[in-house]
Amino acid sequence: MLSHIASLITDSGESVRLDELVDKDGNTLLHMACFRNRTKIIDSLMNKAQQDLSKAELIKWVNRKTTTDQFTALHYASFRGNVPVIELLLQHGADKMAVNAFGLNVLHIAA
């Protein structure tokens, strides 16, 4: 389902803003792809975001926190140990010091 939604958005040519696609728990497609460790989808989403969002909007989107647990996409990528995705997120402004609702930053999550 995630790959189908992501391909519809990234390949359709339609004007869909990735930063406006958020579920009731505050998860973006980037959160979901990082949690599921779907590197190709993450790459597609990041390419689309770079084309469609300003630098400030991109940074805000990358650092968006989930509603309850306050996880960022970088928390999920760290949990999965996906170094290439961690590097990609950091290159695009991910906050390596972001703390979730449990007081854990990405280094805690990665350990």
PDB file of C-alpha atoms in Angstrom, residues 5-83:
ATOM      1  CA  ILE A   5       0.581   5.598  -2.643  1.00  0.00           C
ATOM      2  CA  ALA A   6       4.148   6.860  -2.968  1.00  0.00           C
ATOM      3  CA  SER A   7       4.314   5.997  -6.673  1.00  0.00           C
ATOM      4  CA  LEU A   8       0.960   7.664  -7.324  1.00  0.00           C
ATOM      5  CA  ILE A   9       2.258  10.855  -5.757  1.00  0.00           C
ATOM      6  CA  THR A  10       5.783  10.873  -7.135  1.00  0.00           C
ATOM      7  CA  ASP A  11       4.955   9.670 -10.658  1.00  0.00           C
ATOM      8  CA  SER A  12       1.539  11.153 -11.343  1.00  0.00           C
ATOM      9  CA  GLY A  13       2.613  14.650 -12.293  1.00  0.00           C
ATOM     10  CA  GLU A  14      -0.233  15.900 -10.103  1.00  0.00           C
ATOM     11  CA  SER A  15       0.287  18.783  -7.729  1.00  0.00           C
ATOM     12  CA  VAL A  16       0.306  16.946  -4.411  1.00  0.00           C
ATOM     13  CA  ARG A  17       2.241  18.517  -1.549  1.00  0.00           C
ATOM     14  CA  LEU A  18       4.038  15.904   0.498  1.00  0.00           C
ATOM     15  CA  ASP A  19       4.070  18.155   3.549  1.00  0.00           C
ATOM     16  CA  GLU A  20       0.264  18.179   3.598  1.00  0.00           C
ATOM     17  CA  LEU A  21      -0.117  14.378   3.590  1.00  0.00           C
ATOM     18  CA  VAL A  22      -0.300  13.509   7.283  1.00  0.00           C
ATOM     19  CA  ASP A  23      -2.357  10.825   9.028  1.00  0.00           C
ATOM     20  CA  LYS A  24      -4.266  11.241  12.298  1.00  0.00           C
ATOM     21  CA  ASP A  25      -1.155  10.263  14.294  1.00  0.00           C
ATOM     22  CA  GLY A  26       1.055  12.855  12.600  1.00  0.00           C
ATOM     23  CA  ASN A  27       2.845  10.368  10.347  1.00  0.00           C
ATOM     24  CA  THR A  28       3.954  11.562   6.931  1.00  0.00           C
ATOM     25  CA  LEU A  29       4.795   9.228   4.066  1.00  0.00           C
ATOM     26  CA  LEU A  30       8.433   9.814   4.994  1.00  0.00           C
ATOM     27  CA  HIS A  31       7.789   8.562   8.548  1.00  0.00           C
ATOM     28  CA  MET A  32       6.054   5.461   7.218  1.00  0.00           C
ATOM     29  CA  ALA A  33       8.754   4.690   4.642  1.00  0.00           C
ATOM     30  CA  CYS A  34      11.536   5.127   7.220  1.00  0.00           C
ATOM     31  CA  PHE A  35       9.706   2.971   9.766  1.00  0.00           C
ATOM     32  CA  ARG A  36       9.274   0.230   7.149  1.00  0.00           C
ATOM     33  CA  ASN A  37      12.869   0.680   5.939  1.00  0.00           C
ATOM     34  CA  ARG A  38      11.784   1.245   2.319  1.00  0.00           C
ATOM     35  CA  THR A  39      14.868   2.951   0.882  1.00  0.00           C
ATOM     36  CA  LYS A  40      13.652   3.253  -2.729  1.00  0.00           C
ATOM     37  CA  ILE A  41      10.425   4.904  -1.575  1.00  0.00           C
ATOM     38  CA  ILE A  42      12.386   7.251   0.678  1.00  0.00           C
ATOM     39  CA  ASP A  43      14.590   8.247  -2.264  1.00  0.00           C
ATOM     40  CA  SER A  44      11.515   8.924  -4.444  1.00  0.00           C
ATOM     41  CA  LEU A  45       9.829  10.950  -1.713  1.00  0.00           C
ATOM     42  CA  MET A  46      12.961  13.006  -1.089  1.00  0.00           C
ATOM     43  CA  ASN A  47      13.359  13.716  -4.831  1.00  0.00           C
ATOM     44  CA  LYS A  48       9.721  14.861  -5.034  1.00  0.00           C
ATOM     45  CA  ALA A  49      10.102  16.994  -1.912  1.00  0.00           C
ATOM     46  CA  GLN A  50      13.234  18.672  -3.300  1.00  0.00           C
ATOM     47  CA  GLN A  51      11.354  19.572  -6.473  1.00  0.00           C
ATOM     48  CA  ASP A  52       8.168  20.796  -4.812  1.00  0.00           C
ATOM     49  CA  LEU A  53       9.132  22.331  -1.478  1.00  0.00           C
ATOM     50  CA  SER A  54      11.266  25.299  -0.569  1.00  0.00           C
ATOM     51  CA  LYS A  55      14.368  24.569   1.479  1.00  0.00           C
ATOM     52  CA  ALA A  56      12.625  25.761   4.658  1.00  0.00           C
ATOM     53  CA  GLU A  57       9.534  23.638   3.900  1.00  0.00           C
ATOM     54  CA  LEU A  58      11.721  20.605   3.199  1.00  0.00           C
ATOM     55  CA  ILE A  59      13.544  20.973   6.512  1.00  0.00           C
ATOM     56  CA  LYS A  60      10.242  21.380   8.361  1.00  0.00           C
ATOM     57  CA  TRP A  61       8.818  18.272   6.614  1.00  0.00           C
ATOM     58  CA  VAL A  62      11.910  16.153   7.345  1.00  0.00           C
ATOM     59  CA  ASN A  63      11.775  17.173  11.021  1.00  0.00           C
ATOM     60  CA  ARG A  64       8.035  16.794  11.522  1.00  0.00           C
ATOM     61  CA  LYS A  65       7.240  14.869  14.704  1.00  0.00           C
ATOM     62  CA  THR A  66       4.458  12.352  15.194  1.00  0.00           C
ATOM     63  CA  THR A  67       1.633  13.579  17.401  1.00  0.00           C
ATOM     64  CA  THR A  68       1.914  11.375  20.482  1.00  0.00           C
ATOM     65  CA  ASP A  69       5.406   9.861  20.545  1.00  0.00           C
ATOM     66  CA  GLN A  70       7.136  12.823  18.845  1.00  0.00           C
ATOM     67  CA  PHE A  71       9.212  10.607  16.533  1.00  0.00           C
ATOM     68  CA  THR A  72      10.861  12.096  13.457  1.00  0.00           C
ATOM     69  CA  ALA A  73      11.736  10.198  10.299  1.00  0.00           C
ATOM     70  CA  LEU A  74      15.344  10.253  11.521  1.00  0.00           C
ATOM     71  CA  HIS A  75      14.300   8.421  14.716  1.00  0.00           C
ATOM     72  CA  TYR A  76      12.775   5.669  12.575  1.00  0.00           C
ATOM     73  CA  ALA A  77      15.756   5.471  10.217  1.00  0.00           C
ATOM     74  CA  SER A  78      18.047   5.238  13.256  1.00  0.00           C
ATOM     75  CA  PHE A  79      15.880   2.505  14.755  1.00  0.00           C
ATOM     76  CA  ARG A  80      16.257   0.537  11.510  1.00  0.00           C
ATOM     77  CA  GLY A  81      20.004   1.223  11.333  1.00  0.00           C
ATOM     78  CA  ASN A  82      19.651   2.456   7.753  1.00  0.00           C
ATOM     79  CA  VAL A  83      22.852   4.500   7.416  1.00  0.00           C
TER      80      VAL A  83
END
